[in-house]
Amino acid sequence: MNDISSIDREIKWNESDSEQFLQFGKALVPYREKMEKILIDLLFTYSQNEFTVVDICVGGGWLAESILKRYPKSKVIALDGCEKMLNYAKDRLTSCADRVTFKKFDIHKQSWEENLGKVDCFTSILAIHHLNDSEKEMLFKRLYSGLKRKGRFIIADIIKPVTEESRLIAAREWDEIVEEQSMSFYGDLRAYKFFEREQWNIFYYPDPVDKPSILASQLKWLKNAGFRNIEVLFYHAGHALFTGSK
């Protein structure tokens, strides 16, 4: 893949990959259902009152749907840079339309969060690895400011391996999990073949658009931004879920 502008990326994504990713996404993300359960459980503390979650890069809307169904008092602000994804998520979430707001945004632009007001939680699933280290560090500071007291930031994303050995381990494990999940979900290797054909495994096929950061660095940036109770709750195949609260 070539390094292209955000507009060109969106056009390229819309024309070539969206339908297949929306179809196969649950098989391409390592143990997505486990990741989802952890994230949903983290929100339980807010469930007795109305609360608002900002879903950064909502994608197909699977996470927003889970939040809205599990927590009747929840509201979601769904952000994405791809019009096709937003439209797909809108269709998926029609039954909860009164509790979800959709906004198109550019994650690379600073201060996109300023017009959202104070919220209870920001979630970022496979989104911030498109930002470089300094952009992530600044984003963590801005999101801390955008949270209410006792608010939470939950990140699930691709992590940069520290060593060559860990890169190869992550690459192999990701391949194995996608193959396993393809068989489990579809009864064949269709998702795995897509994963291989599109060279989705960035630990084998680096792409300039993807800029994962070392996990230890991101935990440090959370701490420096002011977050506390920082924890890593999931790690498989170079993918981690970690969180901090205000």
PDB file of C-alpha atoms in Angstrom:
ATOM      1  CA  MET A   1       0.000   0.000   0.000  1.00  0.00           C
ATOM      2  CA  ASN A   2       1.119   3.545  -0.623  1.00  0.00           C
ATOM      3  CA  ASP A   3       1.112   6.468   1.790  1.00  0.00           C
ATOM      4  CA  ILE A   4      -1.814   8.579   0.651  1.00  0.00           C
ATOM      5  CA  SER A   5      -3.847  11.500   1.939  1.00  0.00           C
ATOM      6  CA  SER A   6      -6.798  10.935   4.269  1.00  0.00           C
ATOM      7  CA  ILE A   7      -9.204  11.777   1.438  1.00  0.00           C
ATOM      8  CA  ASP A   8      -7.501   9.356  -0.942  1.00  0.00           C
ATOM      9  CA  ARG A   9      -7.441   6.721   1.814  1.00  0.00           C
ATOM     10  CA  GLU A  10     -11.176   7.048   2.254  1.00  0.00           C
ATOM     11  CA  ILE A  11     -11.853   6.764  -1.497  1.00  0.00           C
ATOM     12  CA  LYS A  12      -9.548   3.767  -1.789  1.00  0.00           C
ATOM     13  CA  TRP A  13     -11.209   2.131   1.239  1.00  0.00           C
ATOM     14  CA  ASN A  14     -14.705   2.776  -0.056  1.00  0.00           C
ATOM     15  CA  GLU A  15     -14.009   1.363  -3.489  1.00  0.00           C
ATOM     16  CA  SER A  16     -12.058  -1.737  -2.561  1.00  0.00           C
ATOM     17  CA  ASP A  17     -12.413  -2.898   1.026  1.00  0.00           C
ATOM     18  CA  SER A  18     -15.437  -1.642   2.948  1.00  0.00           C
ATOM     19  CA  GLU A  19     -17.934  -4.380   2.149  1.00  0.00           C
ATOM     20  CA  GLN A  20     -15.461  -7.179   2.783  1.00  0.00           C
ATOM     21  CA  PHE A  21     -14.142  -5.633   5.972  1.00  0.00           C
ATOM     22  CA  LEU A  22     -17.671  -5.139   7.265  1.00  0.00           C
ATOM     23  CA  GLN A  23     -18.333  -8.773   6.413  1.00  0.00           C
ATOM     24  CA  PHE A  24     -15.104 -10.226   7.814  1.00  0.00           C
ATOM     25  CA  GLY A  25     -14.137  -7.728  10.527  1.00  0.00           C
ATOM     26  CA  LYS A  26     -15.051  -9.979  13.447  1.00  0.00           C
ATOM     27  CA  ALA A  27     -12.653 -12.615  12.103  1.00  0.00           C
ATOM     28  CA  LEU A  28      -9.795 -10.204  11.365  1.00  0.00           C
ATOM     29  CA  VAL A  29      -9.522  -8.754  14.897  1.00  0.00           C
ATOM     30  CA  PRO A  30      -7.921 -11.141  17.408  1.00  0.00           C
ATOM     31  CA  TYR A  31     -10.577 -12.336  19.868  1.00  0.00           C
ATOM     32  CA  ARG A  32     -12.795  -9.353  19.242  1.00  0.00           C
ATOM     33  CA  GLU A  33     -15.626 -10.794  21.325  1.00  0.00           C
ATOM     34  CA  LYS A  34     -13.364 -11.058  24.397  1.00  0.00           C
ATOM     35  CA  MET A  35     -12.149  -7.527  23.817  1.00  0.00           C
ATOM     36  CA  GLU A  36     -15.729  -6.309  23.516  1.00  0.00           C
ATOM     37  CA  LYS A  37     -16.804  -8.010  26.754  1.00  0.00           C
ATOM     38  CA  ILE A  38     -13.955  -6.410  28.709  1.00  0.00           C
ATOM     39  CA  LEU A  39     -14.764  -2.981  27.326  1.00  0.00           C
ATOM     40  CA  ILE A  40     -18.492  -3.292  28.005  1.00  0.00           C
ATOM     41  CA  ASP A  41     -17.852  -4.451  31.572  1.00  0.00           C
ATOM     42  CA  LEU A  42     -15.646  -1.418  32.188  1.00  0.00           C
ATOM     43  CA  LEU A  43     -18.668   0.817  31.592  1.00  0.00           C
ATOM     44  CA  PHE A  44     -20.800  -0.821  34.279  1.00  0.00           C
ATOM     45  CA  THR A  45     -19.782   1.767  36.860  1.00  0.00           C
ATOM     46  CA  TYR A  46     -21.724   4.412  34.893  1.00  0.00           C
ATOM     47  CA  SER A  47     -24.846   2.330  34.288  1.00  0.00           C
ATOM     48  CA  GLN A  48     -27.025   3.644  37.139  1.00  0.00           C
ATOM     49  CA  ASN A  49     -27.249   7.083  35.517  1.00  0.00           C
ATOM     50  CA  GLU A  50     -27.359   8.488  32.010  1.00  0.00           C
ATOM     51  CA  PHE A  51     -23.874   8.548  30.493  1.00  0.00           C
ATOM     52  CA  THR A  52     -22.281   9.409  27.169  1.00  0.00           C
ATOM     53  CA  VAL A  53     -19.615   7.471  25.304  1.00  0.00           C
ATOM     54  CA  VAL A  54     -17.698   8.837  22.323  1.00  0.00           C
ATOM     55  CA  ASP A  55     -16.858   5.998  19.934  1.00  0.00           C
ATOM     56  CA  ILE A  56     -13.799   7.208  18.013  1.00  0.00           C
ATOM     57  CA  CYS A  57     -13.994   5.649  14.517  1.00  0.00           C
ATOM     58  CA  VAL A  58     -17.256   3.755  14.944  1.00  0.00           C
ATOM     59  CA  GLY A  59     -16.656   1.576  11.879  1.00  0.00           C
ATOM     60  CA  GLY A  60     -19.508  -0.864  11.380  1.00  0.00           C
ATOM     61  CA  GLY A  61     -21.085   0.117  14.704  1.00  0.00           C
ATOM     62  CA  TRP A  62     -20.632  -3.207  16.519  1.00  0.00           C
ATOM     63  CA  LEU A  63     -19.240  -1.620  19.677  1.00  0.00           C
ATOM     64  CA  ALA A  64     -21.801   1.197  19.773  1.00  0.00           C
ATOM     65  CA  GLU A  65     -24.553  -1.384  19.347  1.00  0.00           C
ATOM     66  CA  SER A  66     -23.249  -3.451  22.265  1.00  0.00           C
ATOM     67  CA  ILE A  67     -23.028  -0.395  24.536  1.00  0.00           C
ATOM     68  CA  LEU A  68     -26.521   0.838  23.683  1.00  0.00           C
ATOM     69  CA  LYS A  69     -28.117  -2.580  24.111  1.00  0.00           C
ATOM     70  CA  ARG A  70     -26.340  -3.423  27.364  1.00  0.00           C
ATOM     71  CA  TYR A  71     -26.925  -0.030  28.981  1.00  0.00           C
ATOM     72  CA  PRO A  72     -30.384   1.516  28.366  1.00  0.00           C
ATOM     73  CA  LYS A  73     -29.306   4.822  29.933  1.00  0.00           C
ATOM     74  CA  SER A  74     -26.290   5.203  27.645  1.00  0.00           C
ATOM     75  CA  LYS A  75     -25.844   7.570  24.730  1.00  0.00           C
ATOM     76  CA  VAL A  76     -23.193   7.275  22.027  1.00  0.00           C
ATOM     77  CA  ILE A  77     -21.545   9.903  19.870  1.00  0.00           C
ATOM     78  CA  ALA A  78     -20.308   7.917  16.859  1.00  0.00           C
ATOM     79  CA  LEU A  79     -17.407   9.423  14.931  1.00  0.00           C
ATOM     80  CA  ASP A  80     -15.820   8.236  11.711  1.00  0.00           C
ATOM     81  CA  GLY A  81     -13.897   9.663   8.779  1.00  0.00           C
ATOM     82  CA  CYS A  82     -15.553   7.378   6.231  1.00  0.00           C
ATOM     83  CA  GLU A  83     -19.038   8.236   5.008  1.00  0.00           C
ATOM     84  CA  LYS A  84     -19.707   4.637   4.032  1.00  0.00           C
ATOM     85  CA  MET A  85     -18.920   3.414   7.533  1.00  0.00           C
ATOM     86  CA  LEU A  86     -21.146   6.075   9.094  1.00  0.00           C
ATOM     87  CA  ASN A  87     -24.035   5.098   6.818  1.00  0.00           C
ATOM     88  CA  TYR A  88     -23.554   1.423   7.628  1.00  0.00           C
ATOM     89  CA  ALA A  89     -23.488   2.178  11.364  1.00  0.00           C
ATOM     90  CA  LYS A  90     -26.637   4.310  11.027  1.00  0.00           C
ATOM     91  CA  ASP A  91     -28.475   1.406   9.411  1.00  0.00           C
ATOM     92  CA  ARG A  92     -27.238  -0.967  12.091  1.00  0.00           C
ATOM     93  CA  LEU A  93     -28.289   1.288  14.951  1.00  0.00           C
ATOM     94  CA  THR A  94     -31.749   2.330  13.756  1.00  0.00           C
ATOM     95  CA  SER A  95     -33.394   0.707  16.785  1.00  0.00           C
ATOM     96  CA  CYS A  96     -31.364   3.020  19.053  1.00  0.00           C
ATOM     97  CA  ALA A  97     -31.459   6.089  16.827  1.00  0.00           C
ATOM     98  CA  ASP A  98     -32.753   8.328  19.627  1.00  0.00           C
ATOM     99  CA  ARG A  99     -29.606   7.643  21.695  1.00  0.00           C
ATOM    100  CA  VAL A 100     -26.885   7.935  19.085  1.00  0.00           C
ATOM    101  CA  THR A 101     -25.424  10.929  17.246  1.00  0.00           C
ATOM    102  CA  PHE A 102     -23.266  10.513  14.144  1.00  0.00           C
ATOM    103  CA  LYS A 103     -20.506  12.905  13.183  1.00  0.00           C
ATOM    104  CA  LYS A 104     -17.924  12.815  10.416  1.00  0.00           C
ATOM    105  CA  PHE A 105     -14.462  13.837  11.607  1.00  0.00           C
ATOM    106  CA  ASP A 106     -10.765  13.663  10.812  1.00  0.00           C
ATOM    107  CA  ILE A 107      -8.775  12.027  13.589  1.00  0.00           C
ATOM    108  CA  HIS A 108      -5.620  13.796  12.373  1.00  0.00           C
ATOM    109  CA  LYS A 109      -7.069  17.257  12.996  1.00  0.00           C
ATOM    110  CA  GLN A 110      -6.518  18.755  16.424  1.00  0.00           C
ATOM    111  CA  SER A 111      -9.378  19.874  18.652  1.00  0.00           C
ATOM    112  CA  TRP A 112     -12.091  17.794  16.938  1.00  0.00           C
ATOM    113  CA  GLU A 113     -13.323  16.902  20.434  1.00  0.00           C
ATOM    114  CA  GLU A 114     -13.871  20.470  21.613  1.00  0.00           C
ATOM    115  CA  ASN A 115     -17.481  20.762  20.392  1.00  0.00           C
ATOM    116  CA  LEU A 116     -18.554  17.516  22.086  1.00  0.00           C
ATOM    117  CA  GLY A 117     -18.730  18.892  25.612  1.00  0.00           C
ATOM    118  CA  LYS A 118     -17.628  16.891  28.660  1.00  0.00           C
ATOM    119  CA  VAL A 119     -18.336  13.158  28.293  1.00  0.00           C
ATOM    120  CA  ASP A 120     -18.076  10.083  30.496  1.00  0.00           C
ATOM    121  CA  CYS A 121     -15.958   7.901  28.258  1.00  0.00           C
ATOM    122  CA  PHE A 122     -13.913   7.895  25.084  1.00  0.00           C
ATOM    123  CA  THR A 123     -13.395   4.568  23.323  1.00  0.00           C
ATOM    124  CA  SER A 124     -10.923   4.029  20.513  1.00  0.00           C
ATOM    125  CA  ILE A 125     -10.929   0.659  18.774  1.00  0.00           C
ATOM    126  CA  LEU A 126      -8.265   0.165  16.080  1.00  0.00           C
ATOM    127  CA  ALA A 127      -8.114   3.878  15.336  1.00  0.00           C
ATOM    128  CA  ILE A 128      -5.257   5.725  17.001  1.00  0.00           C
ATOM    129  CA  HIS A 129      -2.534   3.586  15.416  1.00  0.00           C
ATOM    130  CA  HIS A 130      -3.005   5.903  12.423  1.00  0.00           C
ATOM    131  CA  LEU A 131      -1.482   8.710  14.531  1.00  0.00           C
ATOM    132  CA  ASN A 132       2.231   9.068  15.136  1.00  0.00           C
ATOM    133  CA  ASP A 133       3.737   9.096  18.628  1.00  0.00           C
ATOM    134  CA  SER A 134       3.502  12.835  19.209  1.00  0.00           C
ATOM    135  CA  GLU A 135      -0.061  12.967  17.876  1.00  0.00           C
ATOM    136  CA  LYS A 136      -1.100  10.164  20.239  1.00  0.00           C
ATOM    137  CA  GLU A 137       0.542  11.852  23.215  1.00  0.00           C
ATOM    138  CA  MET A 138      -1.239  15.112  22.470  1.00  0.00           C
ATOM    139  CA  LEU A 139      -4.541  13.316  21.886  1.00  0.00           C
ATOM    140  CA  PHE A 140      -4.332  11.653  25.313  1.00  0.00           C
ATOM    141  CA  LYS A 141      -3.949  15.070  26.945  1.00  0.00           C
ATOM    142  CA  ARG A 142      -6.870  16.527  25.016  1.00  0.00           C
ATOM    143  CA  LEU A 143      -9.166  13.609  25.792  1.00  0.00           C
ATOM    144  CA  TYR A 144      -8.298  13.813  29.486  1.00  0.00           C
ATOM    145  CA  SER A 145      -9.508  17.414  29.402  1.00  0.00           C
ATOM    146  CA  GLY A 146     -12.683  16.340  27.594  1.00  0.00           C
ATOM    147  CA  LEU A 147     -13.715  13.830  30.260  1.00  0.00           C
ATOM    148  CA  LYS A 148     -15.971  14.413  33.221  1.00  0.00           C
ATOM    149  CA  ARG A 149     -14.624  13.649  36.691  1.00  0.00           C
ATOM    150  CA  LYS A 150     -14.197   9.861  37.039  1.00  0.00           C
ATOM    151  CA  GLY A 151     -14.438   9.534  33.257  1.00  0.00           C
ATOM    152  CA  ARG A 152     -12.545   6.842  31.412  1.00  0.00           C
ATOM    153  CA  PHE A 153     -10.526   6.413  28.214  1.00  0.00           C
ATOM    154  CA  ILE A 154     -10.477   2.889  26.756  1.00  0.00           C
ATOM    155  CA  ILE A 155      -8.104   2.024  23.913  1.00  0.00           C
ATOM    156  CA  ALA A 156      -7.916  -1.221  21.976  1.00  0.00           C
ATOM    157  CA  ASP A 157      -5.336  -1.110  19.241  1.00  0.00           C
ATOM    158  CA  ILE A 158      -2.373  -2.555  17.421  1.00  0.00           C
ATOM    159  CA  ILE A 159       0.850  -2.290  19.413  1.00  0.00           C
ATOM    160  CA  LYS A 160       4.378  -1.832  18.109  1.00  0.00           C
ATOM    161  CA  PRO A 161       6.555  -4.804  19.136  1.00  0.00           C
ATOM    162  CA  VAL A 162       9.694  -3.899  21.065  1.00  0.00           C
ATOM    163  CA  THR A 163      11.956  -6.549  19.516  1.00  0.00           C
ATOM    164  CA  GLU A 164      12.241  -8.493  16.287  1.00  0.00           C
ATOM    165  CA  GLU A 165      11.362 -11.644  18.187  1.00  0.00           C
ATOM    166  CA  SER A 166       8.145 -10.144  19.529  1.00  0.00           C
ATOM    167  CA  ARG A 167       7.234  -8.858  16.049  1.00  0.00           C
ATOM    168  CA  LEU A 168       7.483 -12.352  14.615  1.00  0.00           C
ATOM    169  CA  ILE A 169       5.502 -13.816  17.506  1.00  0.00           C
ATOM    170  CA  ALA A 170       2.725 -11.237  17.033  1.00  0.00           C
ATOM    171  CA  ALA A 171       2.672 -11.795  13.264  1.00  0.00           C
ATOM    172  CA  ARG A 172       2.430 -15.566  13.565  1.00  0.00           C
ATOM    173  CA  GLU A 173      -0.185 -15.446  16.304  1.00  0.00           C
ATOM    174  CA  TRP A 174      -2.340 -13.000  14.319  1.00  0.00           C
ATOM    175  CA  ASP A 175      -2.246 -15.300  11.291  1.00  0.00           C
ATOM    176  CA  GLU A 176      -3.191 -18.283  13.417  1.00  0.00           C
ATOM    177  CA  ILE A 177      -6.076 -16.506  15.154  1.00  0.00           C
ATOM    178  CA  VAL A 178      -7.596 -15.212  11.901  1.00  0.00           C
ATOM    179  CA  GLU A 179      -7.376 -18.672  10.373  1.00  0.00           C
ATOM    180  CA  GLU A 180      -9.025 -20.166  13.457  1.00  0.00           C
ATOM    181  CA  GLN A 181     -11.756 -17.505  13.570  1.00  0.00           C
ATOM    182  CA  SER A 182     -12.471 -17.810   9.851  1.00  0.00           C
ATOM    183  CA  MET A 183     -13.204 -21.500  10.311  1.00  0.00           C
ATOM    184  CA  SER A 184     -15.233 -20.831  13.469  1.00  0.00           C
ATOM    185  CA  PHE A 185     -17.409 -18.052  12.034  1.00  0.00           C
ATOM    186  CA  TYR A 186     -17.777 -19.138   8.405  1.00  0.00           C
ATOM    187  CA  GLY A 187     -16.850 -22.817   8.302  1.00  0.00           C
ATOM    188  CA  ASP A 188     -14.108 -22.132   5.763  1.00  0.00           C
ATOM    189  CA  LEU A 189     -11.068 -19.931   5.152  1.00  0.00           C
ATOM    190  CA  ARG A 190     -12.746 -17.083   3.273  1.00  0.00           C
ATOM    191  CA  ALA A 191     -11.855 -14.443   5.887  1.00  0.00           C
ATOM    192  CA  TYR A 192      -8.317 -15.759   6.231  1.00  0.00           C
ATOM    193  CA  LYS A 193      -7.847 -15.685   2.451  1.00  0.00           C
ATOM    194  CA  PHE A 194      -9.015 -12.061   2.408  1.00  0.00           C
ATOM    195  CA  PHE A 195      -6.631 -11.294   5.276  1.00  0.00           C
ATOM    196  CA  GLU A 196      -3.735 -12.835   3.350  1.00  0.00           C
ATOM    197  CA  ARG A 197      -4.654 -11.407  -0.045  1.00  0.00           C
ATOM    198  CA  GLU A 198      -4.950  -7.867   1.282  1.00  0.00           C
ATOM    199  CA  GLN A 199      -1.727  -8.250   3.319  1.00  0.00           C
ATOM    200  CA  TRP A 200      -3.598  -7.154   6.434  1.00  0.00           C
ATOM    201  CA  ASN A 201      -0.956  -8.376   8.883  1.00  0.00           C
ATOM    202  CA  ILE A 202       1.155  -5.251   9.328  1.00  0.00           C
ATOM    203  CA  PHE A 203       3.740  -7.204  11.308  1.00  0.00           C
ATOM    204  CA  TYR A 204       4.586  -8.925   8.023  1.00  0.00           C
ATOM    205  CA  TYR A 205       3.529  -6.138   5.644  1.00  0.00           C
ATOM    206  CA  PRO A 206       4.231  -2.689   7.147  1.00  0.00           C
ATOM    207  CA  ASP A 207       2.190   0.191   5.746  1.00  0.00           C
ATOM    208  CA  PRO A 208       3.119   3.872   6.193  1.00  0.00           C
ATOM    209  CA  VAL A 209      -0.511   4.624   7.063  1.00  0.00           C
ATOM    210  CA  ASP A 210      -0.177   2.436  10.179  1.00  0.00           C
ATOM    211  CA  LYS A 211       1.934   3.903  13.005  1.00  0.00           C
ATOM    212  CA  PRO A 212       1.549   1.670  16.059  1.00  0.00           C
ATOM    213  CA  SER A 213       3.392   2.717  19.208  1.00  0.00           C
ATOM    214  CA  ILE A 214       5.097   0.730  21.955  1.00  0.00           C
ATOM    215  CA  LEU A 215       2.657  -0.147  24.735  1.00  0.00           C
ATOM    216  CA  ALA A 216       4.926   1.087  27.543  1.00  0.00           C
ATOM    217  CA  SER A 217       5.155   4.481  25.846  1.00  0.00           C
ATOM    218  CA  GLN A 218       1.388   4.796  25.578  1.00  0.00           C
ATOM    219  CA  LEU A 219       0.906   3.916  29.242  1.00  0.00           C
ATOM    220  CA  LYS A 220       3.447   6.613  30.110  1.00  0.00           C
ATOM    221  CA  TRP A 221       1.597   9.158  27.956  1.00  0.00           C
ATOM    222  CA  LEU A 222      -1.639   8.328  29.744  1.00  0.00           C
ATOM    223  CA  LYS A 223       0.038   8.904  33.102  1.00  0.00           C
ATOM    224  CA  ASN A 224       1.620  12.149  31.939  1.00  0.00           C
ATOM    225  CA  ALA A 225      -1.781  13.347  30.712  1.00  0.00           C
ATOM    226  CA  GLY A 226      -3.181  12.886  34.221  1.00  0.00           C
ATOM    227  CA  PHE A 227      -4.897   9.515  33.961  1.00  0.00           C
ATOM    228  CA  ARG A 228      -4.858   7.159  36.939  1.00  0.00           C
ATOM    229  CA  ASN A 229      -5.830   3.510  37.455  1.00  0.00           C
ATOM    230  CA  ILE A 230      -3.986   2.689  34.243  1.00  0.00           C
ATOM    231  CA  GLU A 231      -4.270  -0.981  33.343  1.00  0.00           C
ATOM    232  CA  VAL A 232      -3.666  -3.418  30.485  1.00  0.00           C
ATOM    233  CA  LEU A 233      -6.588  -5.850  30.405  1.00  0.00           C
ATOM    234  CA  PHE A 234      -6.058  -7.707  27.121  1.00  0.00           C
ATOM    235  CA  TYR A 235      -3.081  -8.602  24.941  1.00  0.00           C
ATOM    236  CA  HIS A 236      -3.041 -11.012  22.000  1.00  0.00           C
ATOM    237  CA  ALA A 237      -1.233 -11.028  18.667  1.00  0.00           C
ATOM    238  CA  GLY A 238       0.124  -7.513  18.989  1.00  0.00           C
ATOM    239  CA  HIS A 239      -3.289  -6.109  19.968  1.00  0.00           C
ATOM    240  CA  ALA A 240      -3.884  -4.633  23.428  1.00  0.00           C
ATOM    241  CA  LEU A 241      -6.768  -3.143  25.380  1.00  0.00           C
ATOM    242  CA  PHE A 242      -5.702  -0.644  28.027  1.00  0.00           C
ATOM    243  CA  THR A 243      -7.442   2.051  29.986  1.00  0.00           C
ATOM    244  CA  GLY A 244      -7.121   4.935  32.405  1.00  0.00           C
ATOM    245  CA  SER A 245      -9.566   7.024  34.406  1.00  0.00           C
ATOM    246  CA  LYS A 246      -9.739  10.689  35.406  1.00  0.00           C
TER     247      LYS A 246
END
